[in-house]
Coordinates of C-alpha atoms in Angstrom, one line a residue:
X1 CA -87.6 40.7 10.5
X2 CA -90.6 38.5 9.2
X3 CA -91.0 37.6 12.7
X4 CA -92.3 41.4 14.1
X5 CA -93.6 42.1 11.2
X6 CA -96.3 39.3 11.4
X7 CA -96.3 40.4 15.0
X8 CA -97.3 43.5 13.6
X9 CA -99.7 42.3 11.4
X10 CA -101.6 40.2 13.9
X11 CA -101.6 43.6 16.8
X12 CA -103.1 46.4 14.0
X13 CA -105.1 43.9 12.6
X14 CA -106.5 42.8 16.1
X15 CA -107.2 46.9 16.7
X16 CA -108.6 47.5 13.5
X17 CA -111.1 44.7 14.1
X18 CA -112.1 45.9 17.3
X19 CA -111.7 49.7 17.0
X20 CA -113.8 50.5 13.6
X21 CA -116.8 49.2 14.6
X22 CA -116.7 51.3 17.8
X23 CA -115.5 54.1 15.2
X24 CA -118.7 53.3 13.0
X25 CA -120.9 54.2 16.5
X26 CA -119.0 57.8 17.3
X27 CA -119.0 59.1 14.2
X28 CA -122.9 58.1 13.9
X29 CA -123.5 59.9 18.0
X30 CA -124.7 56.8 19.4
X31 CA -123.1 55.6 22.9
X32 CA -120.3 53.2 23.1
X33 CA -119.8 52.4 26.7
X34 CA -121.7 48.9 26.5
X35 CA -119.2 47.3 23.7
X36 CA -116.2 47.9 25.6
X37 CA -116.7 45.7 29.0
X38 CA -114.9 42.7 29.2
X39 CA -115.4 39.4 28.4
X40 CA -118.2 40.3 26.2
X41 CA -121.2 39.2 26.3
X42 CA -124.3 39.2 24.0
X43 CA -128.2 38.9 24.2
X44 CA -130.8 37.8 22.4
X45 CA -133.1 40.6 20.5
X46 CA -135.5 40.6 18.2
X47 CA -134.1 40.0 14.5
X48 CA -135.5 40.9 11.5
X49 CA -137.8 37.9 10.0
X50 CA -137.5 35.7 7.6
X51 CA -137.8 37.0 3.8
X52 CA -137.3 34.9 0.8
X53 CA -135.6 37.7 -1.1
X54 CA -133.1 38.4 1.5
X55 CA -132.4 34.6 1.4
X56 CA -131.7 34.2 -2.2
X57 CA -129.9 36.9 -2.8
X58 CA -127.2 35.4 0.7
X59 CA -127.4 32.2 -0.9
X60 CA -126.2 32.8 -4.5
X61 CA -122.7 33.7 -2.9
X62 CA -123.0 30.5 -0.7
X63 CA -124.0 28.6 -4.7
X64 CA -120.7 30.2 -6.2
X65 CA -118.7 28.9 -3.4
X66 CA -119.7 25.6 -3.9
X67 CA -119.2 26.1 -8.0
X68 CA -115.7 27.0 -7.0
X69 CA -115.4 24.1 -4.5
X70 CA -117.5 21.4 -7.6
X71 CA -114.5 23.1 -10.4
X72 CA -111.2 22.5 -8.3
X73 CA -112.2 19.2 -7.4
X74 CA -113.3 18.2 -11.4
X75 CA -110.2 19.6 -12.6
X76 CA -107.7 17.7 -10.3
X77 CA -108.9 14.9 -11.8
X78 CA -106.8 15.8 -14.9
X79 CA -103.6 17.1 -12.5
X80 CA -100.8 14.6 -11.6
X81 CA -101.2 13.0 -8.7
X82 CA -100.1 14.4 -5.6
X83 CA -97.0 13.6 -4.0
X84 CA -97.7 10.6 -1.6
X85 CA -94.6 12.2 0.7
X86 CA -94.1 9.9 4.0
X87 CA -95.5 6.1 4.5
X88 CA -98.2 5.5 5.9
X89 CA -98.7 4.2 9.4
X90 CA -101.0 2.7 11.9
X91 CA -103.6 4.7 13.9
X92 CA -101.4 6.3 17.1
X93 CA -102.3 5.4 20.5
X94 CA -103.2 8.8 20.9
X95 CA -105.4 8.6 18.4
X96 CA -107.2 6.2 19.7
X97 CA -107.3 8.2 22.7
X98 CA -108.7 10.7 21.3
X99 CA -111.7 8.8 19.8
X100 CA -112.1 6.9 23.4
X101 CA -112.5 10.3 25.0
X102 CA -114.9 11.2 22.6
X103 CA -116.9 8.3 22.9
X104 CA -117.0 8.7 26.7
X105 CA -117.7 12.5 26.7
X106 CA -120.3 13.1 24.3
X107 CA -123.0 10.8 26.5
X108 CA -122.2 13.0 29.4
X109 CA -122.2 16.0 27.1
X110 CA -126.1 15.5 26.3
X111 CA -127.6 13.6 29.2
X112 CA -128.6 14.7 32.7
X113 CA -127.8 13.2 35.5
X114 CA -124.8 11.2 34.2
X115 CA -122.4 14.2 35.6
X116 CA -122.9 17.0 37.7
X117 CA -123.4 20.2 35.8
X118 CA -120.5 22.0 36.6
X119 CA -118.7 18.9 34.9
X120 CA -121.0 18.6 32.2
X121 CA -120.4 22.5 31.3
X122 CA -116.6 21.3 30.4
X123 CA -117.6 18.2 28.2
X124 CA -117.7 20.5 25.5
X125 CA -113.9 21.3 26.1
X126 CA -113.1 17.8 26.2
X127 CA -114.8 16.7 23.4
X128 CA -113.2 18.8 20.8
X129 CA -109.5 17.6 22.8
X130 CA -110.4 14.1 21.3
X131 CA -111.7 15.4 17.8
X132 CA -108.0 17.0 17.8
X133 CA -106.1 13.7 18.4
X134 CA -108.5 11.5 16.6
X135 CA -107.6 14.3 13.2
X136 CA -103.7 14.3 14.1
X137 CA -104.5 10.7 14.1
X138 CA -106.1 10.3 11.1
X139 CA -103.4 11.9 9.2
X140 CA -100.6 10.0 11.0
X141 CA -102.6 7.1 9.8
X142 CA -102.5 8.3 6.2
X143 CA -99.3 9.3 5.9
X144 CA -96.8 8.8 9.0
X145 CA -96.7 12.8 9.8
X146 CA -99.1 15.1 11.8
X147 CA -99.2 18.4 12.7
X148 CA -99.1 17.5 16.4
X149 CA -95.9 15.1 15.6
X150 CA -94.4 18.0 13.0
X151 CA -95.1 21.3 13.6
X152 CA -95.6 20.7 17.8
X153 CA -94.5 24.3 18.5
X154 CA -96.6 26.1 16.3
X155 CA -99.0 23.5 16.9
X156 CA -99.6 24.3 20.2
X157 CA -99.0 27.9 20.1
X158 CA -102.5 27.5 18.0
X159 CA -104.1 26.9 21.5
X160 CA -103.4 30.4 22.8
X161 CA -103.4 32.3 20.0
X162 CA -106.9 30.5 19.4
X163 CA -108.7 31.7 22.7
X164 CA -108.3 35.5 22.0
X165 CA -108.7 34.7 18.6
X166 CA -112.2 33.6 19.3
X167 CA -112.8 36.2 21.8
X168 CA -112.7 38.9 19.0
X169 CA -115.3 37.3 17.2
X170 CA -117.4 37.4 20.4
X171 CA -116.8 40.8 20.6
X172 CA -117.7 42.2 16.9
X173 CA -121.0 39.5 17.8
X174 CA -122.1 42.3 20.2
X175 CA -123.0 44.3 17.4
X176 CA -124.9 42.0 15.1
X177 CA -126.2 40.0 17.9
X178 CA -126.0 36.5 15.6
X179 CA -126.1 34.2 18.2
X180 CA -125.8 34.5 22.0
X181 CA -125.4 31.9 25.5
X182 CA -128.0 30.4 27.4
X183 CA -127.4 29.2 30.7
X184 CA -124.5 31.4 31.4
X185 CA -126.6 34.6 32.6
X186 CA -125.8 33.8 36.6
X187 CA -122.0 33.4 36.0
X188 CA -119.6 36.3 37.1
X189 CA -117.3 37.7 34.4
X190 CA -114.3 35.3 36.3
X191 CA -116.5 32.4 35.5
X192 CA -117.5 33.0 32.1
X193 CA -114.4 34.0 31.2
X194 CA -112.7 31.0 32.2
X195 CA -115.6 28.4 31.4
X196 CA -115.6 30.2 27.3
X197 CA -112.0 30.4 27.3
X198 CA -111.2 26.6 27.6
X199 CA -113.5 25.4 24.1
X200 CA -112.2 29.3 22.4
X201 CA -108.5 27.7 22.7
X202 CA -109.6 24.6 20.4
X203 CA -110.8 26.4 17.2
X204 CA -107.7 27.0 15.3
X205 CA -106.5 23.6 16.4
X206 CA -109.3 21.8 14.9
X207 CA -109.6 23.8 11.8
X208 CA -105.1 23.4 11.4
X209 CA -105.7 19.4 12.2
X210 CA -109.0 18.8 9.7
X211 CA -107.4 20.6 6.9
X212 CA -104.0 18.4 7.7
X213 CA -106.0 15.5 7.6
X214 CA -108.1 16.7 4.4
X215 CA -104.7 16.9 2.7
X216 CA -104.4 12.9 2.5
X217 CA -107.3 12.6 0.0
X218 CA -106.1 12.9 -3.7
X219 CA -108.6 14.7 -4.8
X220 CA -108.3 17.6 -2.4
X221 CA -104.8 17.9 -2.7
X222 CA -104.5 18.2 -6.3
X223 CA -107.4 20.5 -6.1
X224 CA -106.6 23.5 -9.2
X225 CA -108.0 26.2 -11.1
X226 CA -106.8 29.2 -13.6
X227 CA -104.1 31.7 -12.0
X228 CA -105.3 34.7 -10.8
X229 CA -102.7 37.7 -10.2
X230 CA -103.5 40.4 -8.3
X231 CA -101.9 44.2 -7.8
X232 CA -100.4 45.5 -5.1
X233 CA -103.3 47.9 -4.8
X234 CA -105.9 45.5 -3.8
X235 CA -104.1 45.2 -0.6
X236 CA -105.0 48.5 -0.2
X237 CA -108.4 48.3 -1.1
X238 CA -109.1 45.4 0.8
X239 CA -107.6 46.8 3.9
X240 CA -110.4 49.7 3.5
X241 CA -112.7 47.8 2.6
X242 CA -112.5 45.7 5.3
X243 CA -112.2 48.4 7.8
X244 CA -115.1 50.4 6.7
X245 CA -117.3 47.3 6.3
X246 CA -116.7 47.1 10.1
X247 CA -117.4 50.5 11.0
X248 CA -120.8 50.2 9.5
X249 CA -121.9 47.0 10.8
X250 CA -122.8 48.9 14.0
X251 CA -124.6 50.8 12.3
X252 CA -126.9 48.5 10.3
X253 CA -126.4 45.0 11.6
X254 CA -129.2 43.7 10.1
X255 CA -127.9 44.5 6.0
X256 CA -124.3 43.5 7.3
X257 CA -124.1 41.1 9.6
X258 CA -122.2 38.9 7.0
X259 CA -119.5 41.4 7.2
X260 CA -118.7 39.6 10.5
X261 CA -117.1 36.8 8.3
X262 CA -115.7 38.5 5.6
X263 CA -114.3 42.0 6.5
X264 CA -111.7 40.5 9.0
X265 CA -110.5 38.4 6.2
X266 CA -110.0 41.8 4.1
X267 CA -108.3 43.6 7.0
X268 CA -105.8 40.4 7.8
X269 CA -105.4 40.0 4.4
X270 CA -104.2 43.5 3.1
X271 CA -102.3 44.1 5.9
X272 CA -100.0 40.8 5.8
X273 CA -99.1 41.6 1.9
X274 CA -98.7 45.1 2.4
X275 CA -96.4 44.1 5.4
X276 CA -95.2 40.5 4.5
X277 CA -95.3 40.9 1.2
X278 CA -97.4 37.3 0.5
X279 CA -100.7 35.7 2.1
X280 CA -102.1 32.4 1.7
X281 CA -103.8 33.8 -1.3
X282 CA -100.4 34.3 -2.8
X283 CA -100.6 30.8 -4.6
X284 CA -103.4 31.5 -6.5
X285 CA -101.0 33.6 -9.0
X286 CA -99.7 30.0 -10.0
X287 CA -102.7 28.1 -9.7
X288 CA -102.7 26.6 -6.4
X289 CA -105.8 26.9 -4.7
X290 CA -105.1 24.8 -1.8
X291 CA -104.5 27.4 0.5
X292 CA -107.5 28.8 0.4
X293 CA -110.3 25.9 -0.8
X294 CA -108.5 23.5 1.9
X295 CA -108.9 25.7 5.2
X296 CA -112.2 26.6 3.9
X297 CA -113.4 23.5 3.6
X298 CA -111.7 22.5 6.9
X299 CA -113.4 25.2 9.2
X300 CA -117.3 23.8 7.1
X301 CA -116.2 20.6 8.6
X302 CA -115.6 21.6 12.1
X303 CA -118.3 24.0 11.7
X304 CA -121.0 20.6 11.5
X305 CA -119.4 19.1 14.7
X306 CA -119.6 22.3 16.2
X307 CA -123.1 22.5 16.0
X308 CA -123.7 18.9 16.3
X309 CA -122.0 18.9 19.6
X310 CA -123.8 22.1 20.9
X311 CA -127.3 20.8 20.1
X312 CA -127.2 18.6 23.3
X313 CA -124.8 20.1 25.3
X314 CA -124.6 22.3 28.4
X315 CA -123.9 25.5 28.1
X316 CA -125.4 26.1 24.3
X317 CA -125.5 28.7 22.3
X318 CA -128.4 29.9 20.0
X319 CA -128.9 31.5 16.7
X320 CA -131.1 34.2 15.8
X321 CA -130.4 35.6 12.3
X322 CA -131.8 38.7 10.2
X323 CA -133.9 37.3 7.0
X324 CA -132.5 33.7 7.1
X325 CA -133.5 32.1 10.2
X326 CA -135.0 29.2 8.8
X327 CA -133.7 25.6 7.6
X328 CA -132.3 24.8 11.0
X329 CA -129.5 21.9 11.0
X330 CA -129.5 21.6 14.6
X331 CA -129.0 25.3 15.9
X332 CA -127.7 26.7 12.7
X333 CA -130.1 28.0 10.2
X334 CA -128.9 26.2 6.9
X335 CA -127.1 29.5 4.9
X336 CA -125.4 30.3 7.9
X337 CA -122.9 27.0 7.7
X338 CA -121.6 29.6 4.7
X339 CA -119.7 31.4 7.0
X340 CA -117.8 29.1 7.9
X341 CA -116.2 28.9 4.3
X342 CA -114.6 32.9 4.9
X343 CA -113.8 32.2 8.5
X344 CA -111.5 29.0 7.3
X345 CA -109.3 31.3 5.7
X346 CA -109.5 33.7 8.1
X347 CA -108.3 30.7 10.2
X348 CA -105.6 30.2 7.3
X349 CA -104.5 33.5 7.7
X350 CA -104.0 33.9 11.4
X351 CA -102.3 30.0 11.3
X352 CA -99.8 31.8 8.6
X353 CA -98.7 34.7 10.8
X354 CA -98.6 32.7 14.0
X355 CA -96.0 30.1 11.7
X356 CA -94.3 33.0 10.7
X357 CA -93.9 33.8 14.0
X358 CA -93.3 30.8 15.8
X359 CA -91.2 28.7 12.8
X360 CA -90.0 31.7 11.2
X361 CA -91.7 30.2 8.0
X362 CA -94.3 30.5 6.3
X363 CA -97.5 27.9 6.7
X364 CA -97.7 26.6 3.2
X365 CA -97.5 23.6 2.5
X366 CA -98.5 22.6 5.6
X367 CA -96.4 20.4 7.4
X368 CA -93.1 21.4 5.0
X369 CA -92.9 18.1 3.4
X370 CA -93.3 18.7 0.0
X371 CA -93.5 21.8 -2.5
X372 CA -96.4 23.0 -3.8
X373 CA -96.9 22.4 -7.3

């Protein structure tokens, strides 16, 4: 029963996400026909500049987070150390493989004339392959078990459910316009499609294998703060909210183009415990943070190679972000590696309903080892 109901979950979720914001547009009377081709595909227009005020007031959010982050860390100091669970063993062949291929790809990724450019357009791909095995690596190395080694099914399952996964957010991107492609304008939709697909099906993957590998350091994985219970009626509320905050983002993009990040995480969220009956915020009613702070901090890590690998590479993508467009490390405008912390545990979220699926179990702890406290 779990199963199809996570199935569920993941399909009205999926509709809600890509229905209210088209929702937000006809109620308002403006047209809708240009959101709905497929793959989607966004352009660059003018942004609102750069405001101090605007920036502040994003970035005390982005301060709390860290606060958050700078608390859990100080208090697991003070918690008992973490189960050490399996041995750990050398680094895998694969794992080396992974770092080889990295170390091959990412000259051809930035320089011409090493590789022709169709080739070069699929270093990007490639690249994130290795980051994958070098993490699963990592953590074999640090404790003898991996998510690639552990939990292979729902491991790779992450692959496919990744692609459309990313594709959404490509969508809801046509209405805020927050970043968009260069070098892909004289591609047919087949092209694109398949050129964007192969790096979309590597996300979840290399969010699930950081945040395995992030597990091995003590500090992280005693991470704790104070309980906090919720009611069943948030679930409500933040399946509204969530909803509604979508619908308007059409509408004024450039006041709630954050909402990109955070209302999917509202929708997903309230509709898994209203149909699941837990999430991966369940554990904070006992304390654990982990589930949340861990992805989170994950997808900020992936989030620096991501950029760091675009800035050289063939395709790229570019930012161009109302009020905050300044700071830039590499493409990204400083505040905007903040949104990175809400879409970890949307990533936490969506791995929990695909192990659900997949394992029939849920995703925490997770590779099943060991407990949580």
């Amino acid at each position: 029963m779990t199963r199809w109901r996570a199935l569920a979950v993941l399909a009205i979720a999926t509709t809600i996400v890509w229905a209210a914001p088209l929702a937000g547009l006809a109620i308002a009377g403006q047209p809708i026909a240009a959101f709905v081709g497929f793959p989607p595909r966004t352009t660059q227009i003018a942004q609102m500049p750069f405001a101090w005020g605007a920036f502040i007031a994003l970035a005390l959010p982005a301060l709390g987070a860290l606060a958050v982050f700078g608390a859990a860390i100080a208090a697991a100091g003070k918690a008992r150390p973490p189960d050490p669970g399996r041995a750990a063993g050398r680094f895998p062949w694969w794992g080396w493989l992974g770092a080889a291929s990295i170390a091959a790809v990412w000259p051809i990724a930035w320089s011409e004339g090493l590789a022709a450019p169709a080739w070069r357009a699929h270093s990007f791909s490639v690249l994130w392959l290795g980051y994958i095995l070098a993490m699963n690596g990592l953590a074999w190395r640090a404790s003898g078990a991996s998510l690639l080694t552990h939990r292979t099914h729902w491991f790779l399952a992450l692959f496919v459910l990744s692609a459309g996964f990313w594709w959404l957010f490509e969508y809801v991107n046509q209405f805020v316009h927050d970043w968009h492609y260069g070098g892909v304008e004289a591609m047919s939709d087949g092209e694109y499609f398949i050129r964007a697909t192969l790096p979309f099906a590597t996300v979840l993957p290399a969010v699930a294998s950081t945040w395995s590998w992030l597990g091995r350091f003590p500090r992280l994985e005693a991470m704790s703060l104070p309980a906090v219970r919720g009611r069943g009626a948030l679930a409500w509320i933040a399946l509204a909210a969530g909803a509604i905050a979508l619908a308007a983002t059409g509408l004024r993009p450039d006041l709630l183009f954050p909402m990109l990040w955070i209302a999917p995480v509202l929708v997903l969220a309230g509709l898994q415990h209203l149909a699941v009956g837990e999430t991966v915020f369940s554990p904070l009613a006992r304390g654990d943070w982990r589930p949340v702070l861990q992805p989170a901090l994950a997808a900020l890590v992936c989030g620096f190679f991501w950029e760091l690998w675009n800035y050289g590479s063939l395709p790229q993508w570019h930012y161009s972000i109302p009020y905050v467009q300044r700071f830039q490390l590499f493409e990204m405008p400083a505040l905007g590696y903040a949104g990175y912390l809400p879409f970890g545990i949307e990533c936490a979220l969506v791995m929990d309903l695909a192990a659900r699926i997949v394992e029939r179990r849920a995703l925490w702890p997770l590779e099943g080892e060991a407990n949580p406290r």
